[in-house]
Short mmCIF file of C-alpha atoms and ligand atoms in Angstrom, two decimals:
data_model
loop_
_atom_site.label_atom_id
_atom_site.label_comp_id
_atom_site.label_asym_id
_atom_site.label_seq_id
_atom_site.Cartn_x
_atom_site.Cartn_y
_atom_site.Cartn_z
CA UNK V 73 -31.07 -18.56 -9.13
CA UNK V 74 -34.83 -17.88 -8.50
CA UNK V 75 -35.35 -16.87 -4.75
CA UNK V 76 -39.11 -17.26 -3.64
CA UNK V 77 -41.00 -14.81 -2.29
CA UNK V 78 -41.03 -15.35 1.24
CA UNK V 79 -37.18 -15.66 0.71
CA UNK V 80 -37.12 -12.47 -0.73
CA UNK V 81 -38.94 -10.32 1.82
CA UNK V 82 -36.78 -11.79 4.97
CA UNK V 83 -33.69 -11.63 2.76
CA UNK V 84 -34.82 -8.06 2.43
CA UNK V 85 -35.32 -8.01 6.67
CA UNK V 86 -31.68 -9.65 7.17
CA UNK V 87 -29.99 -6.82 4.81
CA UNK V 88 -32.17 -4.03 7.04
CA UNK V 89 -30.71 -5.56 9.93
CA UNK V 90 -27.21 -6.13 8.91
CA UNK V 91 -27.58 -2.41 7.36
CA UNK V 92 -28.06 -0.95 10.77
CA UNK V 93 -25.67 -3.05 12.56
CA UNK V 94 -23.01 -1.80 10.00
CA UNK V 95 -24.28 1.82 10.83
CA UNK V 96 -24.38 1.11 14.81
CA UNK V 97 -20.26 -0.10 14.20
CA UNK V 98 -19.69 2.97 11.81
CA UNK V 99 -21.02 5.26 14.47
CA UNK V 100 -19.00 3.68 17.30
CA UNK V 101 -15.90 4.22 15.28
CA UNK V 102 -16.53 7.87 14.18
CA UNK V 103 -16.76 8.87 18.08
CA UNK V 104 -13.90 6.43 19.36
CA UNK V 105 -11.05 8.87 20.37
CA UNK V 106 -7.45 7.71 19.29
CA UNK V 107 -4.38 9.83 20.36
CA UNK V 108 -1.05 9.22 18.90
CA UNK V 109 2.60 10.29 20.49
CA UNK V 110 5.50 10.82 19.41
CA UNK V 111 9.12 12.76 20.37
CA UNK V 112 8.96 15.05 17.88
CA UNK V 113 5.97 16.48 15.05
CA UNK V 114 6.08 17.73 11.78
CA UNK V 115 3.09 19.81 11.16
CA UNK V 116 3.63 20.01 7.53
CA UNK V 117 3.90 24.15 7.46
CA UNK V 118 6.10 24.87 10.44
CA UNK V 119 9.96 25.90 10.21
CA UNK V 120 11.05 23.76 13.40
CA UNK V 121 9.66 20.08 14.87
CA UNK V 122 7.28 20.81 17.78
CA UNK V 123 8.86 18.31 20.62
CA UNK V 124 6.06 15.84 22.64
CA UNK V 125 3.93 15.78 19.27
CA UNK V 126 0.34 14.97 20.09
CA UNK V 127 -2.41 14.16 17.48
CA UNK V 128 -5.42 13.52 18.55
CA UNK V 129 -8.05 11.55 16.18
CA UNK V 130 -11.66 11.08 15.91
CA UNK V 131 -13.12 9.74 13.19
CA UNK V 132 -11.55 10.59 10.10
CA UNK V 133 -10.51 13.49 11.27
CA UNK V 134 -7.67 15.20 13.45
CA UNK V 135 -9.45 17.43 16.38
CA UNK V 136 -6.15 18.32 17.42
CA UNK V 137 -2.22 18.52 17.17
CA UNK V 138 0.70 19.92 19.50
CA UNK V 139 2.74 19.52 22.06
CA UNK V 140 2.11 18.13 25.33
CA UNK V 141 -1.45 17.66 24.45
CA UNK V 142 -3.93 16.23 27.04
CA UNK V 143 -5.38 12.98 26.41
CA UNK V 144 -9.09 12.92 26.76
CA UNK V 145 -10.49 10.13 29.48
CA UNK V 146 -11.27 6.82 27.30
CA UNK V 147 -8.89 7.74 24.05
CA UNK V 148 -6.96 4.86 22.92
CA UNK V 149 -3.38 6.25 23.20
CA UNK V 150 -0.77 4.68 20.54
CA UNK V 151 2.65 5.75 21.54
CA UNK V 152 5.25 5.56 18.82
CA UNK V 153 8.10 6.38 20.91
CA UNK V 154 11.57 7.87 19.84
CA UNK V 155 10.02 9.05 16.52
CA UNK V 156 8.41 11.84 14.38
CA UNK V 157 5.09 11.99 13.60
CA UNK V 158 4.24 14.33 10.65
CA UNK V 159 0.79 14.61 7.66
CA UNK V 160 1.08 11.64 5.62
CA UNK V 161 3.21 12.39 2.23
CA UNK V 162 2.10 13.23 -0.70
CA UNK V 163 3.65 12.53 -4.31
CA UNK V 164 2.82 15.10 -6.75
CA UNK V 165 4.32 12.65 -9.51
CA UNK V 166 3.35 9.10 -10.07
CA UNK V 167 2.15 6.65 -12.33
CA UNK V 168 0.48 3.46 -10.19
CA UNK V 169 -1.39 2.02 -13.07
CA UNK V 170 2.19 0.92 -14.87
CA UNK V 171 5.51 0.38 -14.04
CA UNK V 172 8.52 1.36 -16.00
CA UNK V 173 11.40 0.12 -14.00
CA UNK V 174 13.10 -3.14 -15.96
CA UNK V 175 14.36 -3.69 -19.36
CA UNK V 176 12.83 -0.68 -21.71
CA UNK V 177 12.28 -3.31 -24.41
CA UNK V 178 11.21 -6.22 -22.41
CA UNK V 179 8.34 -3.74 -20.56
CA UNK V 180 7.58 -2.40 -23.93
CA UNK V 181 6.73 -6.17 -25.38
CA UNK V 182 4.94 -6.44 -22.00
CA UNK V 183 2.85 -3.74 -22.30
CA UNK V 184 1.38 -5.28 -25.49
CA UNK V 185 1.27 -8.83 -24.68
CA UNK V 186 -0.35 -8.33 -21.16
CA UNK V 187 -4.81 -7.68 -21.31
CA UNK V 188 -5.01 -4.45 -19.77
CA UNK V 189 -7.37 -5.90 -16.42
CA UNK V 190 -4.29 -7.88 -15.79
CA UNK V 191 -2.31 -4.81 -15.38
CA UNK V 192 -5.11 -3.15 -13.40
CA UNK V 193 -4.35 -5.88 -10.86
CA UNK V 194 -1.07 -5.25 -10.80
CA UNK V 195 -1.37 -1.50 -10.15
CA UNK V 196 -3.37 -2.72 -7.21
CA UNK V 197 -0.20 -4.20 -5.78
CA UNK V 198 1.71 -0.61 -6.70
CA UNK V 199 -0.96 1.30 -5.01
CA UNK V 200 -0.77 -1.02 -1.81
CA UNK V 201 3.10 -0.37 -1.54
CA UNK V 202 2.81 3.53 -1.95
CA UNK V 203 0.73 4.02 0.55
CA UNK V 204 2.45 1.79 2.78
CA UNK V 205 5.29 3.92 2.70
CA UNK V 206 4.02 6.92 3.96
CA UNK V 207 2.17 8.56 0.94
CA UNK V 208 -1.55 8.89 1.89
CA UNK V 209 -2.07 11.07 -1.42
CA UNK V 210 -0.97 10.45 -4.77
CA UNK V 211 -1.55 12.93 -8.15
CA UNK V 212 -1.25 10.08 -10.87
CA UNK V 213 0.15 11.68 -13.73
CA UNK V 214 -1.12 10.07 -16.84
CA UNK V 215 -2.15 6.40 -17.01
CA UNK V 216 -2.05 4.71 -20.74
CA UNK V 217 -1.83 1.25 -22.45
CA UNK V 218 -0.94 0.87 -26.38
CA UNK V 219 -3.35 0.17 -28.61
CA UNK V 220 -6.22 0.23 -25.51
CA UNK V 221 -8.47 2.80 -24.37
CA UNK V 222 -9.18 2.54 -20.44
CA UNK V 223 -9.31 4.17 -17.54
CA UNK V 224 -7.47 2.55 -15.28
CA UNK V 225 -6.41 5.30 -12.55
CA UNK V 226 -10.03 6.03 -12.28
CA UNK V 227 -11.21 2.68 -11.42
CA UNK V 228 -8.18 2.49 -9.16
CA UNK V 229 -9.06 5.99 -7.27
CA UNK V 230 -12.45 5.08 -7.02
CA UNK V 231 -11.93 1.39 -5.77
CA UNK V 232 -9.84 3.04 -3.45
CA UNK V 233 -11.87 5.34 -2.47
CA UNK V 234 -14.90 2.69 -2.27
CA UNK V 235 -12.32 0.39 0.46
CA UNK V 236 -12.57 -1.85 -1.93
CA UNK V 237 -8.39 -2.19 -2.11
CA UNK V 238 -6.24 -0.40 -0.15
CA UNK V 239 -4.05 3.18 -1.54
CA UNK V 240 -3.50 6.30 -1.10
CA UNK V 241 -5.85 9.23 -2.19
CA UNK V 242 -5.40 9.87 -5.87
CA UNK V 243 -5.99 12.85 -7.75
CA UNK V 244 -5.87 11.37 -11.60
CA UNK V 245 -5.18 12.94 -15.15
CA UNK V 246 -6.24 9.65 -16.97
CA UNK V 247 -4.14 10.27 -20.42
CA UNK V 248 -1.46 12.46 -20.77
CA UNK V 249 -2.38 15.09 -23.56
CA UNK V 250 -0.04 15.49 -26.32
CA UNK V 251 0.35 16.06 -30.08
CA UNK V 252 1.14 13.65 -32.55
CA UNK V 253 4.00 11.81 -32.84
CA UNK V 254 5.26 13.77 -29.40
CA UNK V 255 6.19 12.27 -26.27
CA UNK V 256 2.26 11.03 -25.23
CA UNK V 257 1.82 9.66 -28.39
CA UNK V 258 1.34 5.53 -27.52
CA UNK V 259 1.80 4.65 -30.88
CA UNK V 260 5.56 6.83 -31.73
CA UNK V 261 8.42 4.39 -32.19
CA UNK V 262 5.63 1.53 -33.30
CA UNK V 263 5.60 0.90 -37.42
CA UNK V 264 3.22 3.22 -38.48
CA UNK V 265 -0.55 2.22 -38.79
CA UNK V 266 0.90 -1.06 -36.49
CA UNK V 267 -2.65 -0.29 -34.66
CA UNK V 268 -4.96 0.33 -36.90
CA UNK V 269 -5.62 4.10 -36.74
CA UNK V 270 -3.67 7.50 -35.50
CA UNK V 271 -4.54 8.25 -31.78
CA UNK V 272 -7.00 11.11 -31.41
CA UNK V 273 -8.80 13.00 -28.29
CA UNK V 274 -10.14 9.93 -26.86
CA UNK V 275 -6.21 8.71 -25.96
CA UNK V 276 -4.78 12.50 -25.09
CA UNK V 277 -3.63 12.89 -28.85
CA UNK V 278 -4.47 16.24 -29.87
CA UNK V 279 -3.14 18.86 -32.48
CA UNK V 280 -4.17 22.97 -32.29
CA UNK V 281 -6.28 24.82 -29.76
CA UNK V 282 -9.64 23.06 -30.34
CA UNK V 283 -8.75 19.47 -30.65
CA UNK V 284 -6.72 20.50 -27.12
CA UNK V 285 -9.80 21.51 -25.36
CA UNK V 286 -11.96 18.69 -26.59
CA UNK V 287 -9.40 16.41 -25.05
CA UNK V 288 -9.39 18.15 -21.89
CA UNK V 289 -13.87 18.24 -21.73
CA UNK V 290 -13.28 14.44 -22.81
CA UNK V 291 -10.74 13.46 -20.02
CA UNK V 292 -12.90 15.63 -17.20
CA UNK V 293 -15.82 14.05 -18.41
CA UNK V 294 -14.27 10.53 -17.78
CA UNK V 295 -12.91 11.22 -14.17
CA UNK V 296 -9.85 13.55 -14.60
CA UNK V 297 -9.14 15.61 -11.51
CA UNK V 298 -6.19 17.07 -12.94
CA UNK V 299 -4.84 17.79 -16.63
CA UNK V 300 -1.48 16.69 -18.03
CA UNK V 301 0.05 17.38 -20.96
CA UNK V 302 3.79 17.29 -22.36
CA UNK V 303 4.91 20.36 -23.85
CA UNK V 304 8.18 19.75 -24.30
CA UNK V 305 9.83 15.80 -25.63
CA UNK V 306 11.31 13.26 -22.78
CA UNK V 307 13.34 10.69 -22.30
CA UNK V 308 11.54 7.21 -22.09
CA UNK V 309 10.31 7.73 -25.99
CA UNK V 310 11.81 7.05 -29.15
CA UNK V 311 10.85 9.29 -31.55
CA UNK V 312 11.26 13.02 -30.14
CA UNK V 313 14.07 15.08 -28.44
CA UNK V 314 14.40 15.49 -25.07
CA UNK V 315 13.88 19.41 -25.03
CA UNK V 316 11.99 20.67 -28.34
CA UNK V 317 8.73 22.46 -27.66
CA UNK V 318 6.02 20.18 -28.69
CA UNK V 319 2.50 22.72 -28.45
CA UNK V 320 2.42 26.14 -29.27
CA UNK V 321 1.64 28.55 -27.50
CA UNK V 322 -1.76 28.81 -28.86
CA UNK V 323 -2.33 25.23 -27.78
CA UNK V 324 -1.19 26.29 -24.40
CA UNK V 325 -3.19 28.69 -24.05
CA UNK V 326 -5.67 26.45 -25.03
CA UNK V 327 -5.09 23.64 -22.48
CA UNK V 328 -4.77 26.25 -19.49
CA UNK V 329 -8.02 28.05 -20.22
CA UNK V 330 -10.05 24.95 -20.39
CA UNK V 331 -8.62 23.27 -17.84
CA UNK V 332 -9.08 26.22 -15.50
CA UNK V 333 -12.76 26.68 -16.73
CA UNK V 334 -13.25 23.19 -15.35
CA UNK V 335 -11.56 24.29 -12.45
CA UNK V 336 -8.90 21.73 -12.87
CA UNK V 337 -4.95 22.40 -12.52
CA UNK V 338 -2.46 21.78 -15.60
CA UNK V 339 0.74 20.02 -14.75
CA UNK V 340 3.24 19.90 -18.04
CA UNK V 341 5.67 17.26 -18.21
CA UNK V 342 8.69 19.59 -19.70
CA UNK V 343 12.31 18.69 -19.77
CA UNK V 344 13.55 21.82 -22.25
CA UNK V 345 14.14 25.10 -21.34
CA UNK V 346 11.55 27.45 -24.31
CA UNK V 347 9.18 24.52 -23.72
CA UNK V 348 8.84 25.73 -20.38
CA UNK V 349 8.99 29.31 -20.88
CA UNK V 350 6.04 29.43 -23.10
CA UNK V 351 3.80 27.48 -20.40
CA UNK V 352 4.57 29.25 -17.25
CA UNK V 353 3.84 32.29 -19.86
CA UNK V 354 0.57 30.45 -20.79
CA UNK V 355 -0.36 29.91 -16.35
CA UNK V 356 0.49 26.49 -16.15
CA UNK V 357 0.31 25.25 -12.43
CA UNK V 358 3.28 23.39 -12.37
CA UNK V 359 6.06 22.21 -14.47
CA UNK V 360 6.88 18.36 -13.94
CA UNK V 361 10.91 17.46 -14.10
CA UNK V 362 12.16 21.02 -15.30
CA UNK V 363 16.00 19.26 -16.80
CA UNK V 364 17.06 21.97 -18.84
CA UNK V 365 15.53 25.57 -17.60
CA UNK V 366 17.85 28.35 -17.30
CA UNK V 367 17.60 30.66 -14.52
CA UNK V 368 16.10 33.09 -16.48
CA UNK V 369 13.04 30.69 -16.67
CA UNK V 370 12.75 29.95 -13.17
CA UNK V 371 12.77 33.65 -12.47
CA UNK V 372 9.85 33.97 -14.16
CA UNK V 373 8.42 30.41 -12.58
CA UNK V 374 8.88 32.58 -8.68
CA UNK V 375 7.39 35.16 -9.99
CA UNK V 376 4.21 33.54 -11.81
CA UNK V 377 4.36 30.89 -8.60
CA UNK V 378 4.56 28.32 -10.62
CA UNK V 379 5.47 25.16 -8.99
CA UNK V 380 8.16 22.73 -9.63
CA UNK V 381 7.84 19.07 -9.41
CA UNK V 382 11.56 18.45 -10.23
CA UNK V 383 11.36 13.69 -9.70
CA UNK V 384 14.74 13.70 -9.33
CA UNK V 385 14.60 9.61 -8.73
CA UNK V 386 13.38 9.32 -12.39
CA UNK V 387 16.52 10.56 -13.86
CA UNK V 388 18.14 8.67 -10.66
CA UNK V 389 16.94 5.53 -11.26
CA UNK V 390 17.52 5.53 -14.95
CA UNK V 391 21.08 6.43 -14.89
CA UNK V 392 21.69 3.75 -12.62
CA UNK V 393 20.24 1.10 -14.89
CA UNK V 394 21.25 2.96 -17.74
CA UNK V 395 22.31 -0.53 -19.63
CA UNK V 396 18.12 -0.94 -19.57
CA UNK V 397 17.50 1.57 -22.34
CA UNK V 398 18.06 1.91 -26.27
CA UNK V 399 21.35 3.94 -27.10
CA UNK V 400 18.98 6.42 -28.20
CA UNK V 401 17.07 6.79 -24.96
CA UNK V 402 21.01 6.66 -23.34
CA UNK V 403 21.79 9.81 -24.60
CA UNK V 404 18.97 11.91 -23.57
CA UNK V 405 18.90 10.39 -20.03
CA UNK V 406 22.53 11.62 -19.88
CA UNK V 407 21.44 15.13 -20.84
CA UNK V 408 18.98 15.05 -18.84
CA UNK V 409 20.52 14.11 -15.72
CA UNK V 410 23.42 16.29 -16.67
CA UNK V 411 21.76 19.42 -16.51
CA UNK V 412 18.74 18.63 -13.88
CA UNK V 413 21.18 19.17 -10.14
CA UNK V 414 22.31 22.86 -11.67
CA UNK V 415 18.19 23.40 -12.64
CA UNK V 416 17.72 22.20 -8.76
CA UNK V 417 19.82 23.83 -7.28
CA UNK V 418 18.96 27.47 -8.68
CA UNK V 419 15.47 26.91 -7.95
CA UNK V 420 15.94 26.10 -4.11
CA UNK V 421 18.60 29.33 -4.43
CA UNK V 422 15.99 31.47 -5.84
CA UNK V 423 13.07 29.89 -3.86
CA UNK V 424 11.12 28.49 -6.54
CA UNK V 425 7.85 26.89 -5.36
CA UNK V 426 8.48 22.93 -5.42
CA UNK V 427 6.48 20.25 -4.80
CA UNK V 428 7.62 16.87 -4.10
CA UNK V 429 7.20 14.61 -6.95
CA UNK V 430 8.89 11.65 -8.05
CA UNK V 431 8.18 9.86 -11.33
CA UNK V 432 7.36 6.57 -9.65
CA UNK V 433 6.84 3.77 -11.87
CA UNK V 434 10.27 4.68 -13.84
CA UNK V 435 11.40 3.28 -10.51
CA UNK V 436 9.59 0.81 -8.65
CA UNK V 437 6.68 2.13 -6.18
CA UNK V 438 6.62 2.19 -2.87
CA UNK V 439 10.63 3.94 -2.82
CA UNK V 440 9.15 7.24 -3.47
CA UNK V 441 11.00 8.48 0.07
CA UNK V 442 14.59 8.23 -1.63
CA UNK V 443 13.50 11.76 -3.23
CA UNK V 444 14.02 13.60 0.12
CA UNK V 445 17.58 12.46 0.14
CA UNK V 446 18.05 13.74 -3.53
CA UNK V 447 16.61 16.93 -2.70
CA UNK V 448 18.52 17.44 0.37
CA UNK V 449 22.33 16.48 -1.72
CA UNK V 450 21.34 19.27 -4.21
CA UNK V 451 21.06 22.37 -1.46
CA UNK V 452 17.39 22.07 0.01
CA UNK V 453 16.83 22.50 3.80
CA UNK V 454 15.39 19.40 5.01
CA UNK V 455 12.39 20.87 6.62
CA UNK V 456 11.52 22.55 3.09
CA UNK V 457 11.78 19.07 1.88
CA UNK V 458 9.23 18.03 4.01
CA UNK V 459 7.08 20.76 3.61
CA UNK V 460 7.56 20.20 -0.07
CA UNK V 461 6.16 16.79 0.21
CA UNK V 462 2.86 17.99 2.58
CA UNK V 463 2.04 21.55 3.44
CA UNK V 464 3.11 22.68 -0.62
CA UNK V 465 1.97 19.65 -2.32
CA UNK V 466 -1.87 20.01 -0.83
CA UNK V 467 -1.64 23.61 -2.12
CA UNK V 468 -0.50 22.61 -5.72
CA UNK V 469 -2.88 19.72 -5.67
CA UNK V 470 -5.67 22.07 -4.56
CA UNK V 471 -6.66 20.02 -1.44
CA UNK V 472 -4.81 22.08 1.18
CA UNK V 473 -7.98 22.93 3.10
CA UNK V 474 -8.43 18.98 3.31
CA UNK V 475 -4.83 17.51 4.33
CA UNK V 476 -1.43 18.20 3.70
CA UNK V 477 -1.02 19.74 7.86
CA UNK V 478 -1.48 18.36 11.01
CA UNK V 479 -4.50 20.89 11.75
CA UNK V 480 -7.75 20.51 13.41
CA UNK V 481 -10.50 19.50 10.88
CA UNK V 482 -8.09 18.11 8.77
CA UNK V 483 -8.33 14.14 7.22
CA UNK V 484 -6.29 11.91 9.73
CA UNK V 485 -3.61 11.49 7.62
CA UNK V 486 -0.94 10.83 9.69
CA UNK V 487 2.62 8.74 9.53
CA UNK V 488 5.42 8.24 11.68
CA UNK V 489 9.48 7.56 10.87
CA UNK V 490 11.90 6.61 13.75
CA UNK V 491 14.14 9.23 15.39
CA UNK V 492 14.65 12.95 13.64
CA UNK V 493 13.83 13.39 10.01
CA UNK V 494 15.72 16.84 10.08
CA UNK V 495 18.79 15.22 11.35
CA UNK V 496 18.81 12.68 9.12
CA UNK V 497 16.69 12.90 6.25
CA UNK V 498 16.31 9.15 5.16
CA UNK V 499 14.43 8.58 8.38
CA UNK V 500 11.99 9.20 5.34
CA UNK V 501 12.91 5.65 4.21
CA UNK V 502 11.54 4.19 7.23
CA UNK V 503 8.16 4.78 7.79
CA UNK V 504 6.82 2.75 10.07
CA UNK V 505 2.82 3.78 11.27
CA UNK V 506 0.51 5.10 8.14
CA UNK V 507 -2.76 6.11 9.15
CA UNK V 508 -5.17 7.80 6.29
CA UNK V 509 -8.37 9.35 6.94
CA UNK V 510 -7.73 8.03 10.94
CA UNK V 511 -7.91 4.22 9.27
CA UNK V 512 -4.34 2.76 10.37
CA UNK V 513 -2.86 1.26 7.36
CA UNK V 514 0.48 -0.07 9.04
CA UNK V 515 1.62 0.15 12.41
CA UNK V 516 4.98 -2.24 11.99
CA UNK V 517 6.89 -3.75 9.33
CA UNK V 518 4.84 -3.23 5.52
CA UNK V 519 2.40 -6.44 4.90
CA UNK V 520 4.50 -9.05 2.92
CA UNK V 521 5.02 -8.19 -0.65
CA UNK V 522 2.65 -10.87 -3.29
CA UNK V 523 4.03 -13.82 -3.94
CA UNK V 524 4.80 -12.77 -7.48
CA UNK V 525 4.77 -9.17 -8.20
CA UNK V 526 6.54 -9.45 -11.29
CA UNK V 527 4.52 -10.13 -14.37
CA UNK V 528 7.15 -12.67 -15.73
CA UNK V 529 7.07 -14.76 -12.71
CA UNK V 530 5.82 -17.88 -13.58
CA UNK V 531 3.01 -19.77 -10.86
CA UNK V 532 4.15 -22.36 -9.14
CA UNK V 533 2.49 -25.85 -10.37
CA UNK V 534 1.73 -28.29 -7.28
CA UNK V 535 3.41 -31.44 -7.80
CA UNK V 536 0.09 -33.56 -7.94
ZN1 LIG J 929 5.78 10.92 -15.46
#
């Protein structure tokens, strides 16, 4: 439409007007004073809850947190009552862009028959639900569709980020890198050629140490904030075993030195146990589900401080729907599973670094919290639960001096669950305030789900 040039000029006058209103109700908001109480506060590095918590909010930030706290004169004072207010969580293991969780076969049809901004919308819905349960920040572990090259988690982070949809704070590795025909590879288990052409750089597919770091300068180029790679086979592919190395160690070496030269962290999915040896040897930052490591390993993983994101729901979640997956995927679930408690519980015995980290999208998002219970069954102290899912997570992630404690000059990222988390750790479950970067997300039940989040539901046709 042509707008004439009068128009123009006091269309130009309404925007400068509107602009500074929207700046005059920005400013009002960054110096409105909000405090929130609670019984009891988590400050995401402590060993005990702090009784009376107190967090007081400005902005986007937290100016201060305690017990007993003054509130200033004017603050808006939300009391939560008989519950426990604590930093918002933090999932060092998810997937929002797809979703894993029904029939292997029927998702895998899915996957191909669905346009890939369809399942961008989706993931909208995913992100919405994680974040209403409590997990403010997210590391989004690889995000790929068959046959399509996009980067979804990016233009979910940053639409996040924008306000333009509501999630939690991603940090995202955009494709998983891996070698051909390994775990990564979109194409393994598909006729060969079904696509057209082998997978290279540009889709995480990459074979010895240079073809490595040009994936790695390709994904950082195109948004990555942190590298992932499998270095060992898993369990929701068809053509690789669960636990043979898939890199060598010069490709290892490879992936950590560029990543770190980019200053970004390397987290290796890696179910088998020499897998995992060779990239804690090769100064991986953390090693992602961990099945079949032998103490030995995680020896060296405490003494390297090499964190563990052990997504204990994955393996969870797929041995209770086992009758979902091909024989072959059966069998190295069960392995899986059968050797991943023993791996947990000698790394909480030896004191292992972990960070929280589930997997979501083998299960369905948003029930991320079940984890804590997991971790608790297998030995861990619930407090170093929580910690794992805050205070250590920001300092895997890399974003400790930003969130991950309730500290002063930290992002309001706050939540609160009814009654004691430490007393009972599915309190977890229950989440029922979220507020990120001092925005309050939920203070109440979660907003209804979508009408239709599944992709198969059909739309209702009015009668007329
Ligand atoms: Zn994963």
């Amino acid at each position: 439409m042509k707008v004439p040039a009068f128009c123009r000029s006091s269309l130009r006058f309404g925007f400068t007007i509107l602009a500074f209103a929207v700046c005059a109700i920005a400013t009002q908001a960054a110096d409105k004073i909000v405090v929130l109480k609670a019984a009891r506060l988590f400050d995401g590095k402590s060993k005990t809850l702090a009784q009376n918590g107190v967090v007081i909010v400005q902005g986007n930030k937290i100016v201060d947190a305690g017990s007993n706290l003054p509130a200033p004169p004017d603050a808006q004072v939300i009391d939560l009552g008989d519950a426990t207010l604590s930093p918002g969580f933090m999932d060092g293991h998810t997937h929002l862009t797809l979703d894993f969780s029904g029939n292997y076969n029927d998702r895998r049809l899915k996957e191909v028959d669905l346009n890939v901004s369809e399942q961008a919308i989706i993931a909208t819905t995913h992100a919405r639900a994680t974040v209403e349960a409590g997990f403010t920040t997210v590391r989004d572990l690889g995000s790929r569709f068959v046959g399509s090259k996009e980067f979804v988690d990016v233009a979910l982070r940053n639409s996040i980020n924008k306000g333009v949809i509501v999630g939690p704070r991603m940090l995202v590795a955009t494709y998983g890198i891996g070698a051909t025909g390994g775990h990564f590879d979109p194409t393994s288990g598909f006729r060969d050629m079904l696509f057209g052409h082998e997978p290279d750089f540009s889709q995480g597919i990459a074979d010895g140490p240079d073809a490595i770091r040009k994936a790695v300068r390709f994904e950082v180029k195109n948004g990555a904030d942190v590298i992932k790679a499998a270095v060992s086979g898993g369990v929701l592919s068809l053509a690789d075993e669960v636990d043979t190395p898939q890199l060598t160690p010069a490709e290892m070496a490879a992936l950590v030195d560029e990543s770190h030269r980019l200053r970004k962290k390397v987290a290796v999915h890696c179910h088998g146990d020499q897998a995992a040896k060779e990239a804690i040897e090769a100064g991986v930052d953390s090693i992602e589900h961990g099945s079949f490591m032998k103490p030995e390993t995680l020896t060296l993983m405490k003494n390297k401080g090499t964190y563990l994101t052990p997504t204990l729901m994955a393996t969870e979640w797929i041995m209770s729907k086992i009758d979902n997956y091909p024989p072959a995927l059966q069998a190295k679930a069960k392995a899986a599973a059968a050797a991943r408690s023993d791996m947990f519980r000698n790394a909480v015995k030896m004191g292992v670094k972990v960070s929280f980290g589930t997997d979501a999208a083998v299960f369905p998002h948003g029930q991320n919290a079940k984890e804590f219970k997991l971790m608790v069954d297998l030995g861990m102290q619930p407090m170093d639960a929580l910690r794992a899912a805050t205070g250590n997570a920001a300092d895997l992630f890399g974003i400790a001096q930003k969130t991950g404690t309730l500290e002063k000059g930290k992002f309001a990222d706050v939540i609160a669950m009814p009654g004691d988390p430490t007393a009972d750790i599915t309190a977890t479950e229950r989440v029922s305030f979220v507020m990120k970067e001092g925005k309050i997300i939920r203070n109440g039940p979660p907003s209804a789900p979508p009408v239709a989040v599944s992709a198969d539901a059909e739309p209702e046709i009015p009668a007329d």
